[in-house]
CSV table of N, CA and C in Angstrom, one decimal:
chain,number,residue,atom,x,y,z
K,1,VAL,N,1.3,-29.5,3.5
K,1,VAL,CA,0.3,-28.7,4.2
K,1,VAL,C,0.7,-27.3,4.7
K,2,ASP,N,0.2,-26.2,4.1
K,2,ASP,CA,0.9,-24.9,4.8
K,2,ASP,C,0.3,-24.6,6.0
K,3,ASN,N,1.1,-23.7,6.7
K,3,ASN,CA,0.7,-23.2,8.2
K,3,ASN,C,0.5,-24.5,9.1
K,4,THR,N,1.5,-25.4,9.1
K,4,THR,CA,1.5,-26.6,10.0
K,4,THR,C,2.8,-26.7,10.6
K,5,VAL,N,2.7,-26.7,12.0
K,5,VAL,CA,3.8,-26.9,12.9
K,5,VAL,C,4.2,-28.4,13.0
K,6,SER,N,5.2,-28.8,12.7
K,6,SER,CA,5.6,-30.1,12.6
K,6,SER,C,6.4,-30.4,13.9
K,7,SER,N,7.0,-29.6,14.7
K,7,SER,CA,8.0,-29.8,15.8
K,7,SER,C,7.2,-29.6,17.2
K,8,ASP,N,7.8,-30.1,18.2
K,8,ASP,CA,7.3,-30.1,19.6
K,8,ASP,C,7.2,-28.6,19.9
K,9,PRO,N,6.0,-28.0,20.3
K,9,PRO,CA,6.0,-26.5,20.7
K,9,PRO,C,6.6,-26.5,22.1
K,10,MET,N,7.0,-27.3,22.8
K,10,MET,CA,7.7,-27.3,24.1
K,10,MET,C,6.8,-26.4,25.2
K,11,PHE,N,5.6,-26.9,25.4
K,11,PHE,CA,4.6,-26.4,26.4
K,11,PHE,C,5.3,-26.8,27.7
K,12,VAL,N,5.1,-25.7,28.7
K,12,VAL,CA,5.4,-26.0,30.1
K,12,VAL,C,4.8,-27.3,30.7
K,13,ASN,N,3.5,-27.5,30.6
K,13,ASN,CA,3.0,-28.8,31.2
K,13,ASN,C,1.6,-29.0,30.7
K,14,PRO,N,1.6,-29.5,29.5
K,14,PRO,CA,0.3,-29.5,28.8
K,14,PRO,C,-0.7,-30.4,29.5
K,15,VAL,N,-0.2,-31.6,30.3
K,15,VAL,CA,-1.0,-32.4,31.0
K,15,VAL,C,-1.9,-31.7,32.0
K,16,ALA,N,-1.1,-30.8,32.7
K,16,ALA,CA,-1.9,-30.0,33.7
K,16,ALA,C,-2.6,-28.8,33.1
K,17,GLY,N,-2.5,-28.6,31.8
K,17,GLY,CA,-3.3,-27.5,31.1
K,17,GLY,C,-2.5,-26.0,30.9
K,18,ASP,N,-1.1,-26.2,31.1
K,18,ASP,CA,-0.4,-25.1,31.1
K,18,ASP,C,0.5,-25.1,29.8
K,19,PHE,N,-0.2,-24.3,28.8
K,19,PHE,CA,0.2,-24.2,27.6
K,19,PHE,C,1.1,-23.0,27.2
K,20,HIS,N,1.9,-22.5,28.3
K,20,HIS,CA,2.7,-21.4,28.1
K,20,HIS,C,4.0,-22.3,27.4
K,21,LEU,N,4.9,-21.3,26.9
K,21,LEU,CA,6.0,-22.1,26.3
K,21,LEU,C,7.5,-22.2,27.3
K,22,GLN,N,8.2,-23.2,27.0
K,22,GLN,CA,9.5,-23.3,27.6
K,22,GLN,C,10.5,-22.3,26.8
K,23,SER,N,11.6,-21.9,27.3
K,23,SER,CA,12.4,-20.9,26.7
K,23,SER,C,13.0,-21.3,25.5
K,24,THR,N,13.0,-22.7,25.3
K,24,THR,CA,13.7,-23.1,23.9
K,24,THR,C,12.7,-23.5,22.9
K,25,SER,N,11.3,-23.0,23.1
K,25,SER,CA,10.2,-23.3,22.0
K,25,SER,C,10.6,-22.8,20.8
K,26,PRO,N,10.3,-23.5,19.5
K,26,PRO,CA,10.5,-23.0,18.3
K,26,PRO,C,9.3,-22.1,18.0
K,27,ALA,N,8.3,-22.1,18.9
K,27,ALA,CA,7.0,-21.1,18.5
K,27,ALA,C,7.4,-19.7,19.0
K,28,ILE,N,8.4,-19.3,19.7
K,28,ILE,CA,8.7,-18.0,20.2
K,28,ILE,C,9.2,-17.3,19.1
K,29,ASN,N,8.5,-16.0,18.9
K,29,ASN,CA,8.9,-15.2,17.8
K,29,ASN,C,8.6,-15.6,16.3
K,30,ALA,N,7.9,-16.6,16.1
K,30,ALA,CA,7.6,-17.2,15.1
K,30,ALA,C,6.5,-16.9,14.3
K,31,ALA,N,5.5,-16.0,14.9
K,31,ALA,CA,4.3,-15.8,14.3
K,31,ALA,C,4.3,-14.5,13.7
K,32,ILE,N,3.5,-14.1,12.8
K,32,ILE,CA,3.0,-12.8,12.3
K,32,ILE,C,2.3,-12.0,13.3
K,33,CYS,N,2.9,-10.9,13.7
K,33,CYS,CA,2.0,-10.1,14.7
K,33,CYS,C,0.9,-9.4,13.8
K,34,LEU,N,-0.2,-9.5,14.5
K,34,LEU,CA,-1.6,-9.1,13.8
K,34,LEU,C,-2.0,-7.9,14.7
K,35,PRO,N,-2.3,-6.8,14.1
K,35,PRO,CA,-3.0,-5.6,14.9
K,35,PRO,C,-4.4,-6.0,15.6
K,36,GLU,N,-4.8,-7.1,15.0
K,36,GLU,CA,-6.3,-7.4,15.6
K,36,GLU,C,-6.2,-8.3,16.8
K,37,VAL,N,-4.9,-8.7,17.2
K,37,VAL,CA,-4.6,-9.4,18.2
K,37,VAL,C,-3.5,-9.0,19.2
K,38,PRO,N,-3.8,-7.8,19.9
K,38,PRO,CA,-2.7,-7.0,20.5
K,38,PRO,C,-2.3,-7.8,21.9
K,39,THR,N,-3.1,-8.5,22.4
K,39,THR,CA,-2.8,-9.2,23.6
K,39,THR,C,-3.0,-10.7,23.8
K,40,ASP,N,-2.4,-11.4,24.7
K,40,ASP,CA,-2.6,-12.7,24.7
K,40,ASP,C,-3.7,-13.2,25.7
K,41,PHE,N,-3.8,-14.5,26.0
K,41,PHE,CA,-4.8,-14.8,26.9
K,41,PHE,C,-4.6,-14.5,28.4
K,42,ASP,N,-3.3,-14.0,28.7
K,42,ASP,CA,-3.0,-13.6,30.1
K,42,ASP,C,-3.2,-11.9,30.0
K,43,GLY,N,-3.5,-11.4,28.8
K,43,GLY,CA,-3.6,-9.9,28.8
K,43,GLY,C,-2.3,-9.3,28.5
K,44,LYS,N,-1.2,-10.0,28.3
K,44,LYS,CA,0.1,-9.5,28.1
K,44,LYS,C,0.1,-8.9,26.6
K,45,THR,N,0.9,-7.9,26.2
K,45,THR,CA,1.1,-7.3,25.2
K,45,THR,C,1.8,-8.2,24.2
K,46,ARG,N,1.4,-8.4,23.0
K,46,ARG,CA,2.0,-9.3,21.8
K,46,ARG,C,3.1,-8.6,21.5
K,47,SER,N,4.1,-9.4,21.2
K,47,SER,CA,5.6,-8.9,20.8
K,47,SER,C,6.4,-8.5,21.8
K,48,GLN,N,6.7,-9.3,22.7
K,48,GLN,CA,7.4,-9.1,23.9
K,48,GLN,C,9.0,-9.2,23.5
K,49,GLY,N,9.3,-9.9,22.4
K,49,GLY,CA,10.6,-10.1,22.0
K,49,GLY,C,10.8,-9.4,20.5
K,50,GLY,N,11.5,-10.2,19.8
K,50,GLY,CA,11.6,-9.9,18.3
K,50,GLY,C,10.5,-10.0,17.4
K,51,GLY,N,9.4,-10.6,17.9
K,51,GLY,CA,8.3,-10.9,17.1
K,51,GLY,C,7.2,-11.7,17.9
K,52,CYS,N,6.1,-12.0,17.4
K,52,CYS,CA,5.1,-12.5,18.3
K,52,CYS,C,5.2,-14.1,18.3
K,53,THR,N,4.7,-14.7,19.4
K,53,THR,CA,4.7,-16.1,19.6
K,53,THR,C,3.5,-16.6,19.1
K,54,ILE,N,3.8,-18.0,18.6
K,54,ILE,CA,2.6,-18.7,18.2
K,54,ILE,C,1.9,-19.3,19.3
K,55,GLY,N,0.6,-19.2,19.1
K,55,GLY,CA,-0.1,-19.8,20.4
K,55,GLY,C,-0.9,-18.7,21.3
K,56,ALA,N,-1.7,-19.2,22.2
K,56,ALA,CA,-2.5,-18.4,23.1
K,56,ALA,C,-1.6,-17.5,23.9
K,57,PHE,N,-0.5,-17.7,24.2
K,57,PHE,CA,0.4,-17.0,25.1
K,57,PHE,C,1.9,-16.6,24.6
K,58,GLU,N,1.9,-15.3,24.8
K,58,GLU,CA,3.0,-14.6,24.3
K,58,GLU,C,4.3,-15.1,25.5
K,59,TYR,N,5.4,-15.4,24.9
K,59,TYR,CA,6.4,-16.0,25.8
K,59,TYR,C,6.9,-14.8,26.6
K,60,ASP,N,7.0,-15.1,27.9
K,60,ASP,CA,7.5,-14.3,29.0
K,60,ASP,C,8.9,-14.2,29.2
K,61,TYR,N,9.7,-13.1,28.6
K,61,TYR,CA,11.0,-13.1,29.0
K,61,TYR,C,11.5,-12.9,30.3
K,62,ASP,N,10.5,-12.6,31.0
K,62,ASP,CA,10.9,-12.1,32.5
K,62,ASP,C,10.6,-13.3,33.5
K,63,LEU,N,9.9,-14.3,32.7
K,63,LEU,CA,9.6,-15.8,33.6
K,63,LEU,C,10.7,-16.7,33.4
K,64,VAL,N,11.4,-17.1,34.3
K,64,VAL,CA,12.3,-18.2,34.3
K,64,VAL,C,11.8,-19.6,34.1
K,65,THR,N,11.8,-20.4,33.3
K,65,THR,CA,11.3,-21.5,33.2
K,65,THR,C,12.4,-22.7,33.9
K,66,PRO,N,11.8,-23.4,34.7
K,66,PRO,CA,12.8,-24.3,35.4
K,66,PRO,C,13.2,-25.4,34.4
K,67,SER,N,14.5,-25.8,34.3
K,67,SER,CA,15.0,-26.7,33.5
K,67,SER,C,15.0,-28.1,34.2
């Protein structure tokens, strides 16, 4: 099947509804940037790093995820 992610996206806390990504997520910078989707659900501009992040939230390089 095309366009299927088969690895753990590494959400911060999906049980609590936090679908932001941890810093080691394979979804970071793995999406095609689309001009029709300039911002994420938080209103952050897409393409904060070397590419767009797969999912509803662009990865925040300024946010430190606790390990």
